Tab-separated table of C-alpha atoms in Angstrom:
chain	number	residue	atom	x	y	z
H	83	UNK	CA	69.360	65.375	147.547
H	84	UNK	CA	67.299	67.604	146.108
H	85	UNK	CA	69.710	68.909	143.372
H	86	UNK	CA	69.410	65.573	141.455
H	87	UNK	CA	65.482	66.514	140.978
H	88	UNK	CA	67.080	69.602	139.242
H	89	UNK	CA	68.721	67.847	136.538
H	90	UNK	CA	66.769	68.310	132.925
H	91	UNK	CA	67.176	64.095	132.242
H	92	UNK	CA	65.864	64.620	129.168
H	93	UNK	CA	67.706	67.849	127.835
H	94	UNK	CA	70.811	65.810	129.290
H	95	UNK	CA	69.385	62.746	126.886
H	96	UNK	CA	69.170	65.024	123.725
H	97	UNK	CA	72.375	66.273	124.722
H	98	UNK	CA	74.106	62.681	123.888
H	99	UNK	CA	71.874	62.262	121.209
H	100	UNK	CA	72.931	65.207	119.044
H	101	UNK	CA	76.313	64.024	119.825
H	102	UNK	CA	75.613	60.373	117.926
H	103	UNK	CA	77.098	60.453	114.249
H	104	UNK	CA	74.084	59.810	111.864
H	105	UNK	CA	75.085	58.459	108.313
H	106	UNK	CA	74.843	60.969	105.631
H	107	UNK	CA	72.959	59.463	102.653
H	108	UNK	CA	74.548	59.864	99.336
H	109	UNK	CA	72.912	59.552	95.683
H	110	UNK	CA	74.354	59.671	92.277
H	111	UNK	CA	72.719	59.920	89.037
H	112	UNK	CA	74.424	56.494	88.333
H	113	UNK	CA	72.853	54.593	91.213
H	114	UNK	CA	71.337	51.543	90.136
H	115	UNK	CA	67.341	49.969	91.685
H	116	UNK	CA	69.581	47.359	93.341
H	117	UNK	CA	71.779	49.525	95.254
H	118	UNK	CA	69.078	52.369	96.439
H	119	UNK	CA	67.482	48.590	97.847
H	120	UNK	CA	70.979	47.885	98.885
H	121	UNK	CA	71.238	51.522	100.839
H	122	UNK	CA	67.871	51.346	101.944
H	123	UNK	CA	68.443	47.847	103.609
H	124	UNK	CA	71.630	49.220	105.447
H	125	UNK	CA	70.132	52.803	106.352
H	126	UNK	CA	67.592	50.209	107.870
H	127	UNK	CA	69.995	48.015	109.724
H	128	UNK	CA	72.063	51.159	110.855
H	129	UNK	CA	68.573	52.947	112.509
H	130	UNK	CA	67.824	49.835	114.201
H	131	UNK	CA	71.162	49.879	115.727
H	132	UNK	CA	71.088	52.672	116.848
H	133	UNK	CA	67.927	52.676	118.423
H	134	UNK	CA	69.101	49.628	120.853
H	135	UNK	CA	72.611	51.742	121.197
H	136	UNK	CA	70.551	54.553	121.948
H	137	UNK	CA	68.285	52.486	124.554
H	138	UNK	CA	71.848	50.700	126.243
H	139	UNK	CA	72.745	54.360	126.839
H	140	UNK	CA	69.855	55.401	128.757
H	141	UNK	CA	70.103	52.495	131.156
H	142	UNK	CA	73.865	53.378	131.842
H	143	UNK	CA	72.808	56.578	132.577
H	144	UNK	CA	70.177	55.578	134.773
H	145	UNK	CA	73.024	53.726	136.811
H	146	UNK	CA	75.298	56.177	136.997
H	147	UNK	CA	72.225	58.031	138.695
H	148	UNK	CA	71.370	55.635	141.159
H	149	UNK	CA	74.824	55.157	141.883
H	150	UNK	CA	75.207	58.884	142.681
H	151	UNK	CA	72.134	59.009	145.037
H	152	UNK	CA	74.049	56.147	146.937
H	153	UNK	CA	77.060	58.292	147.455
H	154	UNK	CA	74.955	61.530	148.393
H	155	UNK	CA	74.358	59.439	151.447
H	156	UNK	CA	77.785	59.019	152.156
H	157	UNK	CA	78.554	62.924	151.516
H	158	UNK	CA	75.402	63.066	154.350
H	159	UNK	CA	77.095	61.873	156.839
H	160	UNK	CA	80.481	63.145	156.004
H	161	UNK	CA	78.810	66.604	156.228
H	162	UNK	CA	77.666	65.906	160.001
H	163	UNK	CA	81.357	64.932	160.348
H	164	UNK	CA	82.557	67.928	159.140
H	165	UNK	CA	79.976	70.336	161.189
H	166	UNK	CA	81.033	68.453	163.696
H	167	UNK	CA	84.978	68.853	163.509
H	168	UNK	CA	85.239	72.095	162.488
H	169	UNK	CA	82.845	73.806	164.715
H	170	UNK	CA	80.366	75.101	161.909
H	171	UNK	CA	76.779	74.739	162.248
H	172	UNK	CA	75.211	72.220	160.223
H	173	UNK	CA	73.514	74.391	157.316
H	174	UNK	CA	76.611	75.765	156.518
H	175	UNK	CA	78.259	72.379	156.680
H	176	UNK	CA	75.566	71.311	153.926
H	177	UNK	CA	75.906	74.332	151.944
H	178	UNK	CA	79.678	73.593	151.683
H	179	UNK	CA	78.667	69.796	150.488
H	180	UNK	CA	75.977	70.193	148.522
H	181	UNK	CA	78.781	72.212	146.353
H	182	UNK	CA	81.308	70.255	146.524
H	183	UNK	CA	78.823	67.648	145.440
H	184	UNK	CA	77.419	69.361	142.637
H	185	UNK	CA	80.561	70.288	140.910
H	186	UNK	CA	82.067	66.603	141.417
H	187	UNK	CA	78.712	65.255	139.980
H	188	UNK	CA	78.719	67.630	137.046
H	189	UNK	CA	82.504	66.161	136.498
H	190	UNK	CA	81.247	62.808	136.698
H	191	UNK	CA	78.484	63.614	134.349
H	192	UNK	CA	80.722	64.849	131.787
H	193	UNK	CA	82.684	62.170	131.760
H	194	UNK	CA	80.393	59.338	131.483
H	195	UNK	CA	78.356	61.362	128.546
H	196	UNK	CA	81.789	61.210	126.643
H	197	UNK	CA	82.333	57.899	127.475
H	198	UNK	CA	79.467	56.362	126.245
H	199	UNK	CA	79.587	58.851	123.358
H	200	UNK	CA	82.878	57.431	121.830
H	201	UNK	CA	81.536	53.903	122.372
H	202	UNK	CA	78.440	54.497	120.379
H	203	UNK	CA	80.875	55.820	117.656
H	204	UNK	CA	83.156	53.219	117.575
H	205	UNK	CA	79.899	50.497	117.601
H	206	UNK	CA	78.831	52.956	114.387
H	207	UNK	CA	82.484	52.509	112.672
H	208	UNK	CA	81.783	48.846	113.224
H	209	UNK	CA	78.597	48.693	111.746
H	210	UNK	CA	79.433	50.769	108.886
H	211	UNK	CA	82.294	47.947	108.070
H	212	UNK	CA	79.966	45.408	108.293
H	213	UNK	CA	77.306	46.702	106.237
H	214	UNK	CA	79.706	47.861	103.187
H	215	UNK	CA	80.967	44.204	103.353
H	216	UNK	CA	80.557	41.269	101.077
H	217	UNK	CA	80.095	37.576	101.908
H	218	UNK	CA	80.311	34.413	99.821
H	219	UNK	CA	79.261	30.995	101.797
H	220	UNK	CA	79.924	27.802	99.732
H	221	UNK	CA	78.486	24.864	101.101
H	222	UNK	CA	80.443	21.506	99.286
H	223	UNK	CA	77.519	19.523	99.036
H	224	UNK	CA	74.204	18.647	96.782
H	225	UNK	CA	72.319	19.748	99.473
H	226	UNK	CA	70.872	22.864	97.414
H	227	UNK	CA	69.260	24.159	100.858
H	228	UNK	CA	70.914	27.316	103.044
H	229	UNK	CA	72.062	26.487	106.252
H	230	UNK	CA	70.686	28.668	109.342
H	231	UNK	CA	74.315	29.291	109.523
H	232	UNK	CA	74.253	31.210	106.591
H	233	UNK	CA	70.784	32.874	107.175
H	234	UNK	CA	72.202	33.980	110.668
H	235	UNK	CA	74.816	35.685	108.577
H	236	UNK	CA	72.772	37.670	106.446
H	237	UNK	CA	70.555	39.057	109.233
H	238	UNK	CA	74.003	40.046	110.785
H	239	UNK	CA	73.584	43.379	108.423
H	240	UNK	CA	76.209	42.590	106.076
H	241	UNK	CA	75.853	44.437	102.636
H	242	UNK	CA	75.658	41.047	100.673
H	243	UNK	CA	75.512	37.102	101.251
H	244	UNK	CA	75.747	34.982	98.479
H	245	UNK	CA	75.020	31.050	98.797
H	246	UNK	CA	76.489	29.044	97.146
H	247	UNK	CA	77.334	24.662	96.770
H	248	UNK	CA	78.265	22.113	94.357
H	249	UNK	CA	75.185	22.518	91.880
H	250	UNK	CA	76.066	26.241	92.238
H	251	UNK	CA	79.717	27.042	92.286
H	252	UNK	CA	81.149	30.524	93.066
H	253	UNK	CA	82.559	32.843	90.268
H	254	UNK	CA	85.594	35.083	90.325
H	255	UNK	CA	85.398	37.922	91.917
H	256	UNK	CA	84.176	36.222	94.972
H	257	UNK	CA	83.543	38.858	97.853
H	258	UNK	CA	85.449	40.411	100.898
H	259	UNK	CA	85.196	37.063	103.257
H	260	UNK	CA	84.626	33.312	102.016
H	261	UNK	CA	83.239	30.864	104.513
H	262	UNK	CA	84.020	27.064	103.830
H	263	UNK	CA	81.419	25.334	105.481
H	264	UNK	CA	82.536	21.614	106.086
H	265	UNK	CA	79.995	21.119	109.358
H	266	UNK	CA	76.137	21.150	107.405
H	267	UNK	CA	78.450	20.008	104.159
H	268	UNK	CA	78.757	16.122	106.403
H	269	UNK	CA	81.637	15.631	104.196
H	270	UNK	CA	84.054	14.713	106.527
H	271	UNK	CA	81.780	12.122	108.080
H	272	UNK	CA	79.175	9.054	106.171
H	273	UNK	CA	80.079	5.891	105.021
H	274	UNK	CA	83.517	7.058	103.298
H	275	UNK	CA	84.378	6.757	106.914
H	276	UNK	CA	82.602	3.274	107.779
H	277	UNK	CA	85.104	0.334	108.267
H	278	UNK	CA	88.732	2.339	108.482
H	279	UNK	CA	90.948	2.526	111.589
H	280	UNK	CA	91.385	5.526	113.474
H	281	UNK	CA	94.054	6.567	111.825
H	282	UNK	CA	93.413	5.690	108.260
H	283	UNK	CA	89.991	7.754	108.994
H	284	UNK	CA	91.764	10.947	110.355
H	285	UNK	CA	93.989	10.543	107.376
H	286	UNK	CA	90.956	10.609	105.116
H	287	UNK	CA	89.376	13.568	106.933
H	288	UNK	CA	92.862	15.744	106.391
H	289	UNK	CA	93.019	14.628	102.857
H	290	UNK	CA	89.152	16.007	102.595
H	291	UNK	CA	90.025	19.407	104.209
H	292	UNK	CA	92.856	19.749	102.167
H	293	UNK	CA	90.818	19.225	98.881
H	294	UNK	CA	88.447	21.559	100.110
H	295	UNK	CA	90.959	23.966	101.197
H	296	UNK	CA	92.411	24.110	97.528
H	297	UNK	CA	89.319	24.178	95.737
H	298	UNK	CA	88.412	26.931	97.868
H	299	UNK	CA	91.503	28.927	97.573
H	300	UNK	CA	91.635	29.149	93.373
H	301	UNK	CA	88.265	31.030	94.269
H	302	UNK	CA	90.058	34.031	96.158
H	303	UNK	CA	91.610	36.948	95.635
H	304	UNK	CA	94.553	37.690	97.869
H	305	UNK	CA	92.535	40.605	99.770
H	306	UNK	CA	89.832	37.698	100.573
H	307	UNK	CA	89.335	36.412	103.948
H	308	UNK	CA	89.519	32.650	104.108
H	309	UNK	CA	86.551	31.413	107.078
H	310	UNK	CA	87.135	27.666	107.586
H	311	UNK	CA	84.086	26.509	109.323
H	312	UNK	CA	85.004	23.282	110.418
H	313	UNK	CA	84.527	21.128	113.580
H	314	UNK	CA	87.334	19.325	115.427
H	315	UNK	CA	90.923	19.918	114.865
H	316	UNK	CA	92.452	19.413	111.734
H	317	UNK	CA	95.961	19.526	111.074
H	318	UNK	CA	95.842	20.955	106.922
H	319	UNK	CA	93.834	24.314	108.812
H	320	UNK	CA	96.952	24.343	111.797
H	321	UNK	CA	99.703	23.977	109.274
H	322	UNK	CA	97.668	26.258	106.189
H	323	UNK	CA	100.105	29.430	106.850
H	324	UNK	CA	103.308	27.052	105.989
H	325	UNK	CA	102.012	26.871	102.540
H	326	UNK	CA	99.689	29.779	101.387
H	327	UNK	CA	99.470	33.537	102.016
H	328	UNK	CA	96.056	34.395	102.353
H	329	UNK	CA	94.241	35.926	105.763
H	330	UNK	CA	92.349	32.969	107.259
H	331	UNK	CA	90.581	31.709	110.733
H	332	UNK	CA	88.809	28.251	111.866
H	333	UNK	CA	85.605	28.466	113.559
H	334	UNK	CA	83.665	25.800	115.151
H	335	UNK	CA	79.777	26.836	116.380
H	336	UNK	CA	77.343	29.168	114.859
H	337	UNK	CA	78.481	31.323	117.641
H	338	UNK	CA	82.090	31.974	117.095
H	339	UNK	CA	81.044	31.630	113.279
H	340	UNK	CA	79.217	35.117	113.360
H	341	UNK	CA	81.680	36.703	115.559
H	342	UNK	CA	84.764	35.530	113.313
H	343	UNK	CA	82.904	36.499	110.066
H	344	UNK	CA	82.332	40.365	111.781
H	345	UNK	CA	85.879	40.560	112.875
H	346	UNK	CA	87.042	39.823	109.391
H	347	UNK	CA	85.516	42.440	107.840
H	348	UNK	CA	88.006	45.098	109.483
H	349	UNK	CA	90.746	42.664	107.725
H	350	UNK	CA	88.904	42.905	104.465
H	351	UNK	CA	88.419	46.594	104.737
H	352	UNK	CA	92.344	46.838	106.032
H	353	UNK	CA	93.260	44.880	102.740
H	354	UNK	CA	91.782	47.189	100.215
H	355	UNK	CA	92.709	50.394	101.682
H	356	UNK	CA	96.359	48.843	101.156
């Protein structure tokens, strides 16, 4: 085993590192305060990233190693087996593994560098959406306080979230993804509720979403993707395709919310390079 001692771990770490695309700053003698704070935010977001990318590769690495060291033991005993079946002493029948090692490990080597190469790039591409991408969160109440919905959004990385509720409406042009909040809203629950059957109060609830829904959608432009962040199941969000043509998705926990709102953006982006 003593070839793995050989191998220059850190050379072999600036090696992948050199490969990892870093963003190329741009300026313009027409950039505004608010976007150099913009850029700087998202140059910030982007290092951290890729300091934790950076970090995840290292500790793949270091498995790939240990994973090696297990198999030299195998190739051990395989080169007894060979020394032993075809009558050659046992240096030589080392000399002959230890090569045949070497050159498979240097395969494997190159292969898992490249591998985790193109996944750092495509985590980059991702990041790069996110942080170029706009987000307006209306919250249909008189609640004037942000949800921690909305504040997990904006440490997300995207480029802008805008909060917004009844004492606040949104303007036109909203941004690249709207999310409807009806959950902190407690509009479809309360006392307009109290006293109704079951089905005169799931009635009441669908008439809600659907006035939401509406209101919402005369916000939008057609390139805008439509988050409904709603919990339960509601039949105006199943059947919403039958009567509008806008991009939209449910989502029911903060969870799926931040997962949904990231996934959207490659919609949005898809939608303006139309």
């Amino acid at each position: 085993m003593d070839w793995l001692s050989s191998i220059d771990l850190p050379h072999l770490w600036d090696l992948v590192i050199s490969q990892t695309p870093t963003p190329i700053p741009t300026s313009s003698p027409l950039s505004s305060p608010t976007k150099n704070i913009n850029d700087i935010e998202l140059l910030k977001s982007q290092l951290e990233f890729l300091k934790a990318t950076n970090g995840q590769l290292g500790e793949s690495f270091n498995r790939f190693v240990a994973a090696m060291q297990f198999t030299l033991v195998v190739f051990a005993f395989l080169g007894g087996f060979l020394a032993f079946a075809v009558g050659k002493n046992l240096d030589d029948a080392k000399k002959v593994a230890s090569q045949l090692i070497n050159r498979e490990v240097e395969n494997k080597i190159a292969d898992l560098v490249q591998s985790e190469v193109e996944s750092v790039k495509r985590s980059l591409q991702r990041e790069r959406v996110i942080g170029s991408t706009t987000v307006d969160y209306y919250l249909p109440s008189d609640d004037t306080t942000e949800p921690d919905d909305c504040k997990l959004l904006r440490t997300r990385g995207f480029a802008k979230v805008r909060f917004w509720h009844q004492k606040r409406k949104p303007k036109k042009p909203v941004g690249d993804i709207f999310v409807l909040d009806l959950i902190n809203s407690k509009l479809l629950e309360g006392q307009d509720f109290a006293g109704l059957s079951k089905d005169d109060a799931r009635n009441k609830r669908e008439e809600k979403v659907k006035n939401q829904i509406d209101l919402a959608l005369n916000w939008l432009d057609k390139a805008t993707v439509l988050v409904i962040y709603i919990d339960g199941f509601s039949e105006e969000v199943k059947n919403l395709a039958a009567r509008v043509d806008y991009y939209y998705v449910a989502a029911n926990t903060s969870v799926t919310l931040i997962g949904i709102v990231a996934d959207s953006a490659y919609v949005a982006e898809g939608q303006h390079n139309l």
